[in-house]
CSV table of C-alpha atoms in Angstrom, one decimal:
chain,number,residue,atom,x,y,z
V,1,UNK,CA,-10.0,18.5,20.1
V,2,UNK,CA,-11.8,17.4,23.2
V,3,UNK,CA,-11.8,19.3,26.3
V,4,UNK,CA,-11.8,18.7,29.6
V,5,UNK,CA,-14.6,21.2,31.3
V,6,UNK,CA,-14.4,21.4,35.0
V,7,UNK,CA,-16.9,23.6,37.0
V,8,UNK,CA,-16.2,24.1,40.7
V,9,UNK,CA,-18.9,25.8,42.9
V,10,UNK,CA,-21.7,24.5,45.0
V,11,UNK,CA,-24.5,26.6,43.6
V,12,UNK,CA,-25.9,25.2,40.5
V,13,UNK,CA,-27.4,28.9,39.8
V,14,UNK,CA,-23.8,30.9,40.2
V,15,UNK,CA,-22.2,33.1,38.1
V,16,UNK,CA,-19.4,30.3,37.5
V,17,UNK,CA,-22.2,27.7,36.1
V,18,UNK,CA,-23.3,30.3,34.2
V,19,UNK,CA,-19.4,30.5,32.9
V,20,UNK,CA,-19.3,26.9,32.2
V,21,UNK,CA,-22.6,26.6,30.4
V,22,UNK,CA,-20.9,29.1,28.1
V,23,UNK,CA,-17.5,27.7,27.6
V,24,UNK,CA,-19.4,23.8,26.8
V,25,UNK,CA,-22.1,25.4,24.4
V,26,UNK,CA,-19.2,27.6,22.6
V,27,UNK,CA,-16.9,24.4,22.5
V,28,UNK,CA,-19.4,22.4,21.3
V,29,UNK,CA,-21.1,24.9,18.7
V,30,UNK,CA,-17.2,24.8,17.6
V,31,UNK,CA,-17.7,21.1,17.2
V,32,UNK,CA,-15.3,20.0,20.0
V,33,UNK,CA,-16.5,17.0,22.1
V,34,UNK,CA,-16.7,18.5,25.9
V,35,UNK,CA,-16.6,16.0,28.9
V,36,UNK,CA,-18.2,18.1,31.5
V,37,UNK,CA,-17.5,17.6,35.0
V,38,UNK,CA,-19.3,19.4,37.8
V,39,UNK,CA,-17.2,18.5,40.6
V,40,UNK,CA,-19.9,19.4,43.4
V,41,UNK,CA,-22.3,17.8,41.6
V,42,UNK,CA,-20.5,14.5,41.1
V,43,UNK,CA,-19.6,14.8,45.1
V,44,UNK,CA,-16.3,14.5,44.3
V,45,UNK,CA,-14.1,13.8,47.4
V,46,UNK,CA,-11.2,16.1,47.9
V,47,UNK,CA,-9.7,14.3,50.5
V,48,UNK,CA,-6.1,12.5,49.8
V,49,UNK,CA,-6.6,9.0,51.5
V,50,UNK,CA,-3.7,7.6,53.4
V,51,UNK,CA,-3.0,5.0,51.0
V,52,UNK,CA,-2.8,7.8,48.3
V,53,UNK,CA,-0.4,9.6,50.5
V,54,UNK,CA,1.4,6.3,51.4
V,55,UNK,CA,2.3,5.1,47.6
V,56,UNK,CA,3.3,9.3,46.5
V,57,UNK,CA,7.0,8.6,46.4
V,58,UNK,CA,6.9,4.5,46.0
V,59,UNK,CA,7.0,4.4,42.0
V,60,UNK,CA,3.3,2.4,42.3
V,61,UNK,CA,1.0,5.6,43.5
V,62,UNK,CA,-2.5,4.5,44.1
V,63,UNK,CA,-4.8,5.9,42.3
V,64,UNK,CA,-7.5,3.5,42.7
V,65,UNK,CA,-10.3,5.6,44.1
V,66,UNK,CA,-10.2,8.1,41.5
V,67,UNK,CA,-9.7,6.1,38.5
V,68,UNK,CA,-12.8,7.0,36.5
V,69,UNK,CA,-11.3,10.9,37.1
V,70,UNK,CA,-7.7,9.8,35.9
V,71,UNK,CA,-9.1,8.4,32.7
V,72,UNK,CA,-11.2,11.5,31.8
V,73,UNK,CA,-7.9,13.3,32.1
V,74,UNK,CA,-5.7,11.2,30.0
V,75,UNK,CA,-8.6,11.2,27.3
V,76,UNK,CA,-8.1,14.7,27.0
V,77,UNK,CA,-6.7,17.3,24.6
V,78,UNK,CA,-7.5,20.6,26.7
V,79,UNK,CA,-8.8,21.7,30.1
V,80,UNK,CA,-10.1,24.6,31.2
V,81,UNK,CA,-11.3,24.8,34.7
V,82,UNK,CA,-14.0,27.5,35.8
V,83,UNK,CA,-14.5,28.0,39.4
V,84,UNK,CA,-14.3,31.7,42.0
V,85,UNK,CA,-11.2,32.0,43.9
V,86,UNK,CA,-12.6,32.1,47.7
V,87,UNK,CA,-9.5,33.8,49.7
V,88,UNK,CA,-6.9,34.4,46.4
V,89,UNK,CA,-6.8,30.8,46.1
V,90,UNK,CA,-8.9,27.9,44.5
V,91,UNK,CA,-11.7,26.1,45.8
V,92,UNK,CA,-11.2,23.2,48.4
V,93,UNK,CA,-12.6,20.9,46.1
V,94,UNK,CA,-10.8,22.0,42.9
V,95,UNK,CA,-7.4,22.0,45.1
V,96,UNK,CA,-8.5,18.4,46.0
V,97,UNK,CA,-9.2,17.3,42.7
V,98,UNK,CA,-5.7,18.3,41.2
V,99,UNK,CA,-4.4,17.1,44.5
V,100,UNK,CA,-5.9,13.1,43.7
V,101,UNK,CA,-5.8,13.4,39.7
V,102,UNK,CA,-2.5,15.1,39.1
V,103,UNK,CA,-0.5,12.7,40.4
V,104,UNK,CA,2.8,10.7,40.0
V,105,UNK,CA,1.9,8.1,37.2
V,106,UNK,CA,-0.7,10.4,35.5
V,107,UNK,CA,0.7,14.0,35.7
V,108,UNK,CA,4.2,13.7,36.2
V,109,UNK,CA,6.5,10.9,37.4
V,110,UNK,CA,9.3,11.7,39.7
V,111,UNK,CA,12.7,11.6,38.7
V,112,UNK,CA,15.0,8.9,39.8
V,113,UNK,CA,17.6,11.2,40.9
V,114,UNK,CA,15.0,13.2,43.0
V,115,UNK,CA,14.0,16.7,42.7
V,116,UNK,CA,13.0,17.0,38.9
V,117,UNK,CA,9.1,16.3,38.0
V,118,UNK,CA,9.0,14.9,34.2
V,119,UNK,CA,5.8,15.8,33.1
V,120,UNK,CA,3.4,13.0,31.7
V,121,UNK,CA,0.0,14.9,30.2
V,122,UNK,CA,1.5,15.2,26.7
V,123,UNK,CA,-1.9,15.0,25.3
V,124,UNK,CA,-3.2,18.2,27.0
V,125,UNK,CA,-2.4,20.5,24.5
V,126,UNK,CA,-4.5,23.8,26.2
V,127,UNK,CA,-5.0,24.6,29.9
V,128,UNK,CA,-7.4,27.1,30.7
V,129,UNK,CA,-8.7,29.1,34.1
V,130,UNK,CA,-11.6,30.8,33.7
V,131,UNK,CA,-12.2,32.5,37.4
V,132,UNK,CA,-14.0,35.3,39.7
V,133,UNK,CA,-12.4,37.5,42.5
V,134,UNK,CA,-14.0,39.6,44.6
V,135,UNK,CA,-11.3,42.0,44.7
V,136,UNK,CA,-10.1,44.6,42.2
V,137,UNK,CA,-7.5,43.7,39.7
V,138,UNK,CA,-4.9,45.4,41.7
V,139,UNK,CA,-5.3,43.7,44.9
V,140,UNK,CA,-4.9,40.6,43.0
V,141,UNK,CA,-1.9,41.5,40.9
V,142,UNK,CA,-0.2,44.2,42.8
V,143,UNK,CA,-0.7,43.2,46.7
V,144,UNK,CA,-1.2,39.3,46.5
V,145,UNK,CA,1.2,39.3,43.4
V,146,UNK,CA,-1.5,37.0,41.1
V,147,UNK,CA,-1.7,33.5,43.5
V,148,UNK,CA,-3.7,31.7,41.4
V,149,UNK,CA,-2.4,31.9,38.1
V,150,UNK,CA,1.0,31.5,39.0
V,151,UNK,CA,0.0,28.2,41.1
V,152,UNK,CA,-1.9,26.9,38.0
V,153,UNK,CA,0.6,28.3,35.2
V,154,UNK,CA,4.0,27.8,36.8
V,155,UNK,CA,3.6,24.8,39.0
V,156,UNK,CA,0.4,22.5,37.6
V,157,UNK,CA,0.8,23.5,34.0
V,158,UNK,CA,4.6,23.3,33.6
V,159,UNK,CA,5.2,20.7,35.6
V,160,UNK,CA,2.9,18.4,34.2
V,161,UNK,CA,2.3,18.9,30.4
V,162,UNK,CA,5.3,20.6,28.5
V,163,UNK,CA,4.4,23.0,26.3
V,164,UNK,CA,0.9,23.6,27.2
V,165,UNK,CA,-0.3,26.9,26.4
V,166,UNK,CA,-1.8,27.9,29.3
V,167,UNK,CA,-4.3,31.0,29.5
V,168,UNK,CA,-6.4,32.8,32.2
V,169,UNK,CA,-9.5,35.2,32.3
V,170,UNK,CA,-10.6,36.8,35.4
V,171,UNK,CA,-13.6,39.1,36.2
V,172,UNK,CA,-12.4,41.4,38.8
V,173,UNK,CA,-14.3,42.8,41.7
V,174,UNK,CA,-17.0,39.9,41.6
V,175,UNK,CA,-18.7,41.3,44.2
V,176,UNK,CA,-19.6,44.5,43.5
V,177,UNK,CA,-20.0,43.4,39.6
V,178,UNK,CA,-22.9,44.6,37.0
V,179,UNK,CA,-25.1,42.8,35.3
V,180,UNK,CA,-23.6,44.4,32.7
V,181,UNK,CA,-20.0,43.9,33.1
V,182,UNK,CA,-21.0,40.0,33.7
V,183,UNK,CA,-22.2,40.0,30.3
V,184,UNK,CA,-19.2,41.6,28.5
V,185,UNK,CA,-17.2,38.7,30.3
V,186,UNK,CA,-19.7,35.8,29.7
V,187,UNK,CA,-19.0,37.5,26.0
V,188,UNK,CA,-15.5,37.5,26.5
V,189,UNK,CA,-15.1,34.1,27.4
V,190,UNK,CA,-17.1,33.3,24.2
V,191,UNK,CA,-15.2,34.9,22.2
V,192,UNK,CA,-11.6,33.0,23.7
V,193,UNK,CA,-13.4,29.9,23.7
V,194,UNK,CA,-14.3,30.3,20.0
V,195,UNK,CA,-11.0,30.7,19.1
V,196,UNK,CA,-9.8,26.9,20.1
């Protein structure tokens, strides 16, 4: 299979590129081909353009600017995505990202009748999050009732590739983390990976 690896974070030196480096070598030690995509290091634009936004509902959505993006998608058989959540939610530029590339056309097209999504990506097969908080598992789950994964399981995931099998690992409490307990999820997340 190959996967999709998408790394969003600014700092080339972060525990999340440290993540990713992981989840590429595993993949590949597997003998998956990986498509890497650093999204801050490709200066990947977040931005929907007015045109983009213009042609959304039209049944001819432009996604012209992003083609090379679209392509890597569609060429796809899994995804995972590795990036911190910065205020229980994803990075600009990853929100961005699924905000140009999963779009009517690619992801999902909109059905006639309105109000239904159909979904399109029928070759991703796995969507993964691998992810950081800063708070403690039960901040995340029991106050602020798991943002993330629901966004990326229940409304990316579902609506755009049925029967995707969709999994997330999070190290809680980022912030005041051990070296230690870094390296039993770095091992973690080796261990997942593996088992594609």
């Amino acid at each position: 299979m190959k996967f999709l690896v998408v790394l969003a974070h600014p700092l080339p030196e972060s525990f999340a590129a440290s993540v990713a480096r992981s989840v590429r070598e595993t993949l590949e030690a597997s003998g998956h081909p990986v498509d890497f995509l650093d999204l801050y290091a490709d200066d990947f634009d977040p931005r929907l353009t007015a045109a983009e936004r213009a042609s959304y509902f039209t049944g001819s959505y432009d996604h012209s600017a992003v083609d090379p993006y679209v392509a890597r998608l569609k060429s796809a058989d899994g995804l995972i995505l590795v990036f911190p959540q910065w205020w229980f939610n994803l990075p600009a530029i990853l929100k961005g990202f699924i905000d140009r590339v999963f779009v009517p056309g690619v992801a999902f097209e909109n059905d006639a009748d309105g109000g239904r999504l159909i979904p399109k990506l029928g070759n991703i097969r796995h969507f993964w999050a691998i992810t950081t908080t800063g708070s403690p598992w039960w901040i995340v789950f029991l106050y602020m009732g798991n943002p993330v994964k629901r966004i990326l399981q229940r409304g990316v995931a579902a609506f755009c590739a049925k029967g995707v099998r969709f999994r997330m690992l999070s190290l809680h409490n980022m912030d005041q983390s051990t070296e230690g307990k870094r390296g039993a999820f770095l091992e973690k997340v080796r261990r997942a990976v593996a088992s594609l």
